[in-house]
Amino acid sequence: SDLLVGSSRLDRRSVIRDIRDSLQLFREKTRFIMPIELKTQDTLEYVFHPVPSRTLRFKVRAANDAHIMLSATANPEGSDPVLEVFIGGWSNQKSAIRRDRATPDKANVETPDILSNDELRGFWINYLGGAIAVGKESEVEPFLTWTDPSPINVAFFGVSTGYGASGEWVIDDENYDIDPLRNIVDTPDVPSASGEVAWVPSQGGVIPPNAVLGGFDNENLYVGRAQHEGGVIPGKVLSSHGVCYVAWGGAEHGK
């Protein structure tokens, strides 16, 4: 990654404005993911939230039976169309997809010990055009799939646990949209040794002299840039982390 160094007071402000303008080009596509943390009891009662995107990413700690419901409305009635995903059902031995709370299940697979009561384990559910896929956090290929011939306009998801299990959930909420530029601020009083600006290569969080200060988040944030997805993207450098963070695709990436 590179850090921006040098610059007079006027140059610093100009550079900050240029970086703001560059980041603004993809601001609408950049979202800060604020996790939803909640607990469910051994009741099989769903707790509902709006779906964050077509892919639901979450972690759950439960001994068995982590249930996820997808629906068009919050708190659907018994006659409303719904999809249910059961992870670690049947005493943590199987996972399944069910439509409208009815059996037989539309799909089920053997997944022995897929859940743990000792640690959070990550999963994702993708739903688009009736095709539903369920996978593990670290795996691209789903372990459970089904295509709904009568797709539901999914707008809400609910989570629950039961059959002797309670659960702890951490759910990525990409609807929590904040300004990715919030920590980039003018720093007119920072001393400067030069009227020139330049990008200086840096590794391991080393901050060169006269680096441009971009903000503060428990520690100084410096203006940096790094290569990602075929481009060079402005970002923030945290010395203690040893990386430059760039925003892309709804997440921060350390480079």
PDB file of C-alpha atoms in Angstrom:
ATOM      1  CA  SER A   1       0.000   0.000   0.000  1.00  0.00           C
ATOM      2  CA  ASP A   2       0.976   3.675  -0.339  1.00  0.00           C
ATOM      3  CA  LEU A   3       0.659   6.614   2.054  1.00  0.00           C
ATOM      4  CA  LEU A   4       0.264  10.259   1.133  1.00  0.00           C
ATOM      5  CA  VAL A   5       3.052  12.443   2.550  1.00  0.00           C
ATOM      6  CA  GLY A   6       4.234  16.044   2.466  1.00  0.00           C
ATOM      7  CA  SER A   7       1.930  18.905   1.447  1.00  0.00           C
ATOM      8  CA  SER A   8       1.267  22.383   2.733  1.00  0.00           C
ATOM      9  CA  ARG A   9      -1.927  23.340   4.557  1.00  0.00           C
ATOM     10  CA  LEU A  10      -3.611  24.239   1.268  1.00  0.00           C
ATOM     11  CA  ASP A  11      -2.352  21.088  -0.435  1.00  0.00           C
ATOM     12  CA  ARG A  12      -3.640  18.888   2.367  1.00  0.00           C
ATOM     13  CA  ARG A  13      -7.115  20.316   2.110  1.00  0.00           C
ATOM     14  CA  SER A  14      -7.042  19.963  -1.668  1.00  0.00           C
ATOM     15  CA  VAL A  15      -5.931  16.338  -1.443  1.00  0.00           C
ATOM     16  CA  ILE A  16      -8.635  15.531   1.092  1.00  0.00           C
ATOM     17  CA  ARG A  17     -11.236  17.063  -1.224  1.00  0.00           C
ATOM     18  CA  ASP A  18      -9.896  15.027  -4.161  1.00  0.00           C
ATOM     19  CA  ILE A  19     -10.089  11.823  -2.148  1.00  0.00           C
ATOM     20  CA  ARG A  20     -13.621  12.665  -1.025  1.00  0.00           C
ATOM     21  CA  ASP A  21     -14.602  13.159  -4.661  1.00  0.00           C
ATOM     22  CA  SER A  22     -13.027   9.844  -5.681  1.00  0.00           C
ATOM     23  CA  LEU A  23     -14.709   7.920  -2.891  1.00  0.00           C
ATOM     24  CA  GLN A  24     -18.046   9.553  -3.683  1.00  0.00           C
ATOM     25  CA  LEU A  25     -18.083   7.709  -7.027  1.00  0.00           C
ATOM     26  CA  PHE A  26     -18.734   4.406  -5.254  1.00  0.00           C
ATOM     27  CA  ARG A  27     -20.229   5.737  -2.027  1.00  0.00           C
ATOM     28  CA  GLU A  28     -23.717   4.377  -2.770  1.00  0.00           C
ATOM     29  CA  LYS A  29     -22.264   0.893  -3.192  1.00  0.00           C
ATOM     30  CA  THR A  30     -20.211   1.039  -0.020  1.00  0.00           C
ATOM     31  CA  ARG A  31     -21.907  -0.128   3.163  1.00  0.00           C
ATOM     32  CA  PHE A  32     -20.588  -0.592   6.652  1.00  0.00           C
ATOM     33  CA  ILE A  33     -21.767  -3.902   8.028  1.00  0.00           C
ATOM     34  CA  MET A  34     -23.120  -3.492  11.550  1.00  0.00           C
ATOM     35  CA  PRO A  35     -23.876  -6.928  13.013  1.00  0.00           C
ATOM     36  CA  ILE A  36     -27.179  -7.725  14.693  1.00  0.00           C
ATOM     37  CA  GLU A  37     -26.542  -9.651  17.898  1.00  0.00           C
ATOM     38  CA  LEU A  38     -29.406 -11.521  19.517  1.00  0.00           C
ATOM     39  CA  LYS A  39     -30.288 -14.575  21.548  1.00  0.00           C
ATOM     40  CA  THR A  40     -33.071 -17.091  21.007  1.00  0.00           C
ATOM     41  CA  GLN A  41     -34.583 -19.406  23.574  1.00  0.00           C
ATOM     42  CA  ASP A  42     -35.748 -23.007  23.389  1.00  0.00           C
ATOM     43  CA  THR A  43     -39.166 -21.964  22.075  1.00  0.00           C
ATOM     44  CA  LEU A  44     -39.119 -22.224  18.240  1.00  0.00           C
ATOM     45  CA  GLU A  45     -40.416 -18.629  18.214  1.00  0.00           C
ATOM     46  CA  TYR A  46     -38.934 -16.615  15.358  1.00  0.00           C
ATOM     47  CA  VAL A  47     -37.407 -13.165  15.841  1.00  0.00           C
ATOM     48  CA  PHE A  48     -37.803 -11.189  12.592  1.00  0.00           C
ATOM     49  CA  HIS A  49     -35.732  -8.511  10.852  1.00  0.00           C
ATOM     50  CA  PRO A  50     -35.719  -7.043   7.316  1.00  0.00           C
ATOM     51  CA  VAL A  51     -33.440  -8.977   4.980  1.00  0.00           C
ATOM     52  CA  PRO A  52     -30.156  -7.080   4.499  1.00  0.00           C
ATOM     53  CA  SER A  53     -29.568  -8.329   0.937  1.00  0.00           C
ATOM     54  CA  ARG A  54     -30.147 -11.373  -1.210  1.00  0.00           C
ATOM     55  CA  THR A  55     -27.410 -13.111   0.790  1.00  0.00           C
ATOM     56  CA  LEU A  56     -27.901 -13.509   4.534  1.00  0.00           C
ATOM     57  CA  ARG A  57     -24.625 -14.014   6.404  1.00  0.00           C
ATOM     58  CA  PHE A  58     -24.632 -15.009  10.046  1.00  0.00           C
ATOM     59  CA  LYS A  59     -22.924 -16.902  12.846  1.00  0.00           C
ATOM     60  CA  VAL A  60     -24.744 -19.002  15.396  1.00  0.00           C
ATOM     61  CA  ARG A  61     -23.851 -20.875  18.552  1.00  0.00           C
ATOM     62  CA  ALA A  62     -26.334 -23.615  19.414  1.00  0.00           C
ATOM     63  CA  ALA A  63     -26.277 -27.281  20.302  1.00  0.00           C
ATOM     64  CA  ASN A  64     -28.746 -28.109  17.525  1.00  0.00           C
ATOM     65  CA  ASP A  65     -31.691 -26.782  15.509  1.00  0.00           C
ATOM     66  CA  ALA A  66     -30.774 -23.317  14.274  1.00  0.00           C
ATOM     67  CA  HIS A  67     -33.876 -22.348  12.277  1.00  0.00           C
ATOM     68  CA  ILE A  68     -34.143 -19.519   9.745  1.00  0.00           C
ATOM     69  CA  MET A  69     -37.424 -18.429   8.141  1.00  0.00           C
ATOM     70  CA  LEU A  70     -37.699 -16.333   4.955  1.00  0.00           C
ATOM     71  CA  SER A  71     -40.980 -14.541   4.278  1.00  0.00           C
ATOM     72  CA  ALA A  72     -42.618 -11.613   2.517  1.00  0.00           C
ATOM     73  CA  THR A  73     -43.919 -10.155   5.791  1.00  0.00           C
ATOM     74  CA  ALA A  74     -42.786  -9.854   9.384  1.00  0.00           C
ATOM     75  CA  ASN A  75     -44.524 -12.343  11.688  1.00  0.00           C
ATOM     76  CA  PRO A  76     -46.246 -14.294   8.885  1.00  0.00           C
ATOM     77  CA  GLU A  77     -49.513 -16.041   9.635  1.00  0.00           C
ATOM     78  CA  GLY A  78     -49.886 -19.782   9.356  1.00  0.00           C
ATOM     79  CA  SER A  79     -51.320 -19.541   5.837  1.00  0.00           C
ATOM     80  CA  ASP A  80     -48.635 -17.152   4.502  1.00  0.00           C
ATOM     81  CA  PRO A  81     -46.000 -18.607   2.169  1.00  0.00           C
ATOM     82  CA  VAL A  82     -42.662 -19.079   3.914  1.00  0.00           C
ATOM     83  CA  LEU A  83     -39.379 -20.898   3.526  1.00  0.00           C
ATOM     84  CA  GLU A  84     -37.584 -22.469   6.458  1.00  0.00           C
ATOM     85  CA  VAL A  85     -33.969 -23.568   6.670  1.00  0.00           C
ATOM     86  CA  PHE A  86     -33.086 -25.967   9.467  1.00  0.00           C
ATOM     87  CA  ILE A  87     -29.376 -26.220  10.269  1.00  0.00           C
ATOM     88  CA  GLY A  88     -28.322 -28.975  12.640  1.00  0.00           C
ATOM     89  CA  GLY A  89     -31.762 -30.456  13.074  1.00  0.00           C
ATOM     90  CA  TRP A  90     -32.491 -34.008  14.118  1.00  0.00           C
ATOM     91  CA  SER A  91     -30.053 -33.818  17.064  1.00  0.00           C
ATOM     92  CA  ASN A  92     -27.451 -31.926  15.022  1.00  0.00           C
ATOM     93  CA  GLN A  93     -27.321 -34.606  12.346  1.00  0.00           C
ATOM     94  CA  LYS A  94     -29.260 -33.154   9.373  1.00  0.00           C
ATOM     95  CA  SER A  95     -30.103 -29.877   7.656  1.00  0.00           C
ATOM     96  CA  ALA A  96     -33.177 -29.208   5.527  1.00  0.00           C
ATOM     97  CA  ILE A  97     -35.294 -26.749   3.535  1.00  0.00           C
ATOM     98  CA  ARG A  98     -39.049 -26.698   4.133  1.00  0.00           C
ATOM     99  CA  ARG A  99     -41.829 -24.790   2.307  1.00  0.00           C
ATOM    100  CA  ASP A 100     -44.921 -23.464   4.122  1.00  0.00           C
ATOM    101  CA  ARG A 101     -44.126 -25.403   7.302  1.00  0.00           C
ATOM    102  CA  ALA A 102     -45.159 -28.617   5.541  1.00  0.00           C
ATOM    103  CA  THR A 103     -43.487 -31.981   5.218  1.00  0.00           C
ATOM    104  CA  PRO A 104     -41.930 -33.712   3.407  1.00  0.00           C
ATOM    105  CA  ASP A 105     -38.947 -31.378   3.298  1.00  0.00           C
ATOM    106  CA  LYS A 106     -38.009 -29.987  -0.098  1.00  0.00           C
ATOM    107  CA  ALA A 107     -34.368 -30.887   0.487  1.00  0.00           C
ATOM    108  CA  ASN A 108     -32.357 -32.429   3.301  1.00  0.00           C
ATOM    109  CA  VAL A 109     -28.785 -33.589   3.747  1.00  0.00           C
ATOM    110  CA  GLU A 110     -26.693 -35.289   6.389  1.00  0.00           C
ATOM    111  CA  THR A 111     -24.668 -32.668   8.300  1.00  0.00           C
ATOM    112  CA  PRO A 112     -23.364 -34.364  11.453  1.00  0.00           C
ATOM    113  CA  ASP A 113     -22.153 -31.974  14.173  1.00  0.00           C
ATOM    114  CA  ILE A 114     -22.535 -28.925  11.933  1.00  0.00           C
ATOM    115  CA  LEU A 115     -23.429 -26.755  14.947  1.00  0.00           C
ATOM    116  CA  SER A 116     -21.542 -26.222  18.182  1.00  0.00           C
ATOM    117  CA  ASN A 117     -22.719 -25.140  21.599  1.00  0.00           C
ATOM    118  CA  ASP A 118     -19.166 -23.997  22.391  1.00  0.00           C
ATOM    119  CA  GLU A 119     -18.408 -21.641  19.498  1.00  0.00           C
ATOM    120  CA  LEU A 120     -20.026 -19.442  16.869  1.00  0.00           C
ATOM    121  CA  ARG A 121     -20.098 -21.041  13.433  1.00  0.00           C
ATOM    122  CA  GLY A 122     -20.699 -19.069  10.259  1.00  0.00           C
ATOM    123  CA  PHE A 123     -23.167 -19.725   7.435  1.00  0.00           C
ATOM    124  CA  TRP A 124     -24.765 -17.958   4.485  1.00  0.00           C
ATOM    125  CA  ILE A 125     -28.133 -18.253   2.768  1.00  0.00           C
ATOM    126  CA  ASN A 126     -28.591 -16.956  -0.759  1.00  0.00           C
ATOM    127  CA  TYR A 127     -32.095 -16.482  -2.169  1.00  0.00           C
ATOM    128  CA  LEU A 128     -32.687 -15.169  -5.675  1.00  0.00           C
ATOM    129  CA  GLY A 129     -35.516 -15.875  -8.094  1.00  0.00           C
ATOM    130  CA  GLY A 130     -36.670 -18.893  -6.126  1.00  0.00           C
ATOM    131  CA  ALA A 131     -33.243 -20.528  -5.971  1.00  0.00           C
ATOM    132  CA  ILE A 132     -32.128 -20.989  -2.374  1.00  0.00           C
ATOM    133  CA  ALA A 133     -28.628 -22.093  -1.395  1.00  0.00           C
ATOM    134  CA  VAL A 134     -27.154 -22.644   2.061  1.00  0.00           C
ATOM    135  CA  GLY A 135     -23.422 -22.785   2.714  1.00  0.00           C
ATOM    136  CA  LYS A 136     -20.721 -22.546   5.341  1.00  0.00           C
ATOM    137  CA  GLU A 137     -18.902 -19.271   5.963  1.00  0.00           C
ATOM    138  CA  SER A 138     -15.556 -20.487   4.631  1.00  0.00           C
ATOM    139  CA  GLU A 139     -16.953 -22.389   1.642  1.00  0.00           C
ATOM    140  CA  VAL A 140     -18.165 -21.138  -1.739  1.00  0.00           C
ATOM    141  CA  GLU A 141     -20.164 -24.235  -2.653  1.00  0.00           C
ATOM    142  CA  PRO A 142     -23.496 -24.697  -0.828  1.00  0.00           C
ATOM    143  CA  PHE A 143     -24.221 -27.871   1.087  1.00  0.00           C
ATOM    144  CA  LEU A 144     -28.006 -27.494   0.685  1.00  0.00           C
ATOM    145  CA  THR A 145     -30.018 -26.202  -2.306  1.00  0.00           C
ATOM    146  CA  TRP A 146     -33.539 -26.099  -3.706  1.00  0.00           C
ATOM    147  CA  THR A 147     -35.413 -24.127  -6.375  1.00  0.00           C
ATOM    148  CA  ASP A 148     -38.900 -22.887  -5.494  1.00  0.00           C
ATOM    149  CA  PRO A 149     -41.286 -23.119  -8.484  1.00  0.00           C
ATOM    150  CA  SER A 150     -43.425 -20.364  -6.921  1.00  0.00           C
ATOM    151  CA  PRO A 151     -40.872 -17.840  -5.620  1.00  0.00           C
ATOM    152  CA  ILE A 152     -41.627 -15.795  -2.521  1.00  0.00           C
ATOM    153  CA  ASN A 153     -40.872 -12.081  -2.525  1.00  0.00           C
ATOM    154  CA  VAL A 154     -38.578 -12.385   0.476  1.00  0.00           C
ATOM    155  CA  ALA A 155     -38.394  -9.206   2.559  1.00  0.00           C
ATOM    156  CA  PHE A 156     -37.901 -10.538   6.100  1.00  0.00           C
ATOM    157  CA  PHE A 157     -35.975 -13.263   7.866  1.00  0.00           C
ATOM    158  CA  GLY A 158     -36.536 -14.773  11.273  1.00  0.00           C
ATOM    159  CA  VAL A 159     -34.328 -16.928  13.493  1.00  0.00           C
ATOM    160  CA  SER A 160     -35.207 -19.355  16.247  1.00  0.00           C
ATOM    161  CA  THR A 161     -33.979 -22.353  18.191  1.00  0.00           C
ATOM    162  CA  GLY A 162     -35.725 -25.250  19.854  1.00  0.00           C
ATOM    163  CA  TYR A 163     -35.772 -28.959  20.612  1.00  0.00           C
ATOM    164  CA  GLY A 164     -33.657 -28.426  23.712  1.00  0.00           C
ATOM    165  CA  ALA A 165     -31.395 -25.732  22.294  1.00  0.00           C
ATOM    166  CA  SER A 166     -31.057 -21.998  22.807  1.00  0.00           C
ATOM    167  CA  GLY A 167     -28.934 -19.879  20.501  1.00  0.00           C
ATOM    168  CA  GLU A 168     -26.626 -16.902  20.179  1.00  0.00           C
ATOM    169  CA  TRP A 169     -26.668 -15.163  16.782  1.00  0.00           C
ATOM    170  CA  VAL A 170     -24.480 -12.592  15.047  1.00  0.00           C
ATOM    171  CA  ILE A 171     -26.031 -11.459  11.760  1.00  0.00           C
ATOM    172  CA  ASP A 172     -24.421  -9.154   9.196  1.00  0.00           C
ATOM    173  CA  ASP A 173     -26.809  -6.280   8.554  1.00  0.00           C
ATOM    174  CA  GLU A 174     -25.816  -4.554   5.302  1.00  0.00           C
ATOM    175  CA  ASN A 175     -28.836  -2.270   5.579  1.00  0.00           C
ATOM    176  CA  TYR A 176     -27.012  -0.294   8.257  1.00  0.00           C
ATOM    177  CA  ASP A 177     -25.698   2.345   5.848  1.00  0.00           C
ATOM    178  CA  ILE A 178     -23.314   5.009   7.039  1.00  0.00           C
ATOM    179  CA  ASP A 179     -21.029   7.481   5.322  1.00  0.00           C
ATOM    180  CA  PRO A 180     -17.714   5.755   4.535  1.00  0.00           C
ATOM    181  CA  LEU A 181     -16.131   9.218   4.438  1.00  0.00           C
ATOM    182  CA  ARG A 182     -17.022  10.008   8.046  1.00  0.00           C
ATOM    183  CA  ASN A 183     -13.430   9.773   9.322  1.00  0.00           C
ATOM    184  CA  ILE A 184     -11.818  11.854   6.576  1.00  0.00           C
ATOM    185  CA  VAL A 185     -11.419  15.342   7.966  1.00  0.00           C
ATOM    186  CA  ASP A 186      -9.415  18.466   7.231  1.00  0.00           C
ATOM    187  CA  THR A 187      -6.326  18.868   9.421  1.00  0.00           C
ATOM    188  CA  PRO A 188      -5.174  22.465   8.847  1.00  0.00           C
ATOM    189  CA  ASP A 189      -3.005  22.655  11.945  1.00  0.00           C
ATOM    190  CA  VAL A 190      -0.819  19.645  11.183  1.00  0.00           C
ATOM    191  CA  PRO A 191       2.746  20.873  10.612  1.00  0.00           C
ATOM    192  CA  SER A 192       4.256  20.258   7.207  1.00  0.00           C
ATOM    193  CA  ALA A 193       7.818  20.221   5.946  1.00  0.00           C
ATOM    194  CA  SER A 194       6.993  20.495   2.264  1.00  0.00           C
ATOM    195  CA  GLY A 195       4.600  22.038  -0.214  1.00  0.00           C
ATOM    196  CA  GLU A 196       4.643  18.935  -2.403  1.00  0.00           C
ATOM    197  CA  VAL A 197       2.554  15.785  -2.105  1.00  0.00           C
ATOM    198  CA  ALA A 198       3.518  12.270  -3.113  1.00  0.00           C
ATOM    199  CA  TRP A 199       2.460   8.679  -2.620  1.00  0.00           C
ATOM    200  CA  VAL A 200       5.127   6.768  -0.703  1.00  0.00           C
ATOM    201  CA  PRO A 201       5.189   2.942  -0.573  1.00  0.00           C
ATOM    202  CA  SER A 202       4.782   1.526   2.918  1.00  0.00           C
ATOM    203  CA  GLN A 203       4.403  -1.902   4.501  1.00  0.00           C
ATOM    204  CA  GLY A 204       3.596  -3.284   7.912  1.00  0.00           C
ATOM    205  CA  GLY A 205       1.890  -0.150   9.169  1.00  0.00           C
ATOM    206  CA  VAL A 206       5.057   1.971   9.035  1.00  0.00           C
ATOM    207  CA  ILE A 207       4.032   5.644   8.869  1.00  0.00           C
ATOM    208  CA  PRO A 208       6.525   7.826   6.949  1.00  0.00           C
ATOM    209  CA  PRO A 209       7.301  11.401   8.056  1.00  0.00           C
ATOM    210  CA  ASN A 210       4.717  14.043   7.088  1.00  0.00           C
ATOM    211  CA  ALA A 211       2.024  11.438   6.315  1.00  0.00           C
ATOM    212  CA  VAL A 212      -1.357  13.075   5.719  1.00  0.00           C
ATOM    213  CA  LEU A 213      -3.662  12.624   8.696  1.00  0.00           C
ATOM    214  CA  GLY A 214      -7.169  11.725   7.578  1.00  0.00           C
ATOM    215  CA  GLY A 215      -9.027  11.321  10.853  1.00  0.00           C
ATOM    216  CA  PHE A 216      -9.170   9.559  14.190  1.00  0.00           C
ATOM    217  CA  ASP A 217     -10.787   6.296  15.341  1.00  0.00           C
ATOM    218  CA  ASN A 218      -9.203   5.389  18.694  1.00  0.00           C
ATOM    219  CA  GLU A 219      -5.919   6.201  16.940  1.00  0.00           C
ATOM    220  CA  ASN A 220      -4.727   8.362  14.065  1.00  0.00           C
ATOM    221  CA  LEU A 221      -5.970   7.369  10.603  1.00  0.00           C
ATOM    222  CA  TYR A 222      -3.704   8.217   7.676  1.00  0.00           C
ATOM    223  CA  VAL A 223      -4.657   8.660   4.030  1.00  0.00           C
ATOM    224  CA  GLY A 224      -3.536   5.673   2.003  1.00  0.00           C
ATOM    225  CA  ARG A 225      -4.310   3.696  -1.112  1.00  0.00           C
ATOM    226  CA  ALA A 226      -3.994   0.057  -2.126  1.00  0.00           C
ATOM    227  CA  GLN A 227      -4.619  -2.219  -5.081  1.00  0.00           C
ATOM    228  CA  HIS A 228      -7.861  -4.186  -4.964  1.00  0.00           C
ATOM    229  CA  GLU A 229      -9.977  -5.859  -7.657  1.00  0.00           C
ATOM    230  CA  GLY A 230      -7.778  -4.508 -10.438  1.00  0.00           C
ATOM    231  CA  GLY A 231      -7.804  -0.885  -9.280  1.00  0.00           C
ATOM    232  CA  VAL A 232      -6.055   1.466  -6.883  1.00  0.00           C
ATOM    233  CA  ILE A 233      -8.526   2.558  -4.202  1.00  0.00           C
ATOM    234  CA  PRO A 234      -8.105   5.297  -1.560  1.00  0.00           C
ATOM    235  CA  GLY A 235      -8.421   4.114   2.004  1.00  0.00           C
ATOM    236  CA  LYS A 236      -7.272   4.536   5.587  1.00  0.00           C
ATOM    237  CA  VAL A 237      -4.094   3.252   7.217  1.00  0.00           C
ATOM    238  CA  LEU A 238      -4.138   2.069  10.836  1.00  0.00           C
ATOM    239  CA  SER A 239      -0.576   1.711  12.054  1.00  0.00           C
ATOM    240  CA  SER A 240      -1.516  -0.701  14.850  1.00  0.00           C
ATOM    241  CA  HIS A 241      -3.160  -3.062  12.339  1.00  0.00           C
ATOM    242  CA  GLY A 242      -0.320  -2.832   9.848  1.00  0.00           C
ATOM    243  CA  VAL A 243      -2.653  -2.525   6.850  1.00  0.00           C
ATOM    244  CA  CYS A 244      -4.509  -0.085   4.613  1.00  0.00           C
ATOM    245  CA  TYR A 245      -8.270  -0.602   4.709  1.00  0.00           C
ATOM    246  CA  VAL A 246     -10.187  -0.004   1.480  1.00  0.00           C
ATOM    247  CA  ALA A 247     -13.965  -0.154   1.134  1.00  0.00           C
ATOM    248  CA  TRP A 248     -15.347  -2.444  -1.556  1.00  0.00           C
ATOM    249  CA  GLY A 249     -18.444  -4.574  -2.025  1.00  0.00           C
ATOM    250  CA  GLY A 250     -20.011  -3.797   1.329  1.00  0.00           C
ATOM    251  CA  ALA A 251     -16.957  -4.527   3.455  1.00  0.00           C
ATOM    252  CA  GLU A 252     -13.557  -3.233   4.478  1.00  0.00           C
ATOM    253  CA  HIS A 253     -10.540  -5.096   3.100  1.00  0.00           C
ATOM    254  CA  GLY A 254      -7.120  -4.957   4.742  1.00  0.00           C
ATOM    255  CA  LYS A 255      -4.372  -4.709   2.171  1.00  0.00           C
TER     256      LYS A 255
END
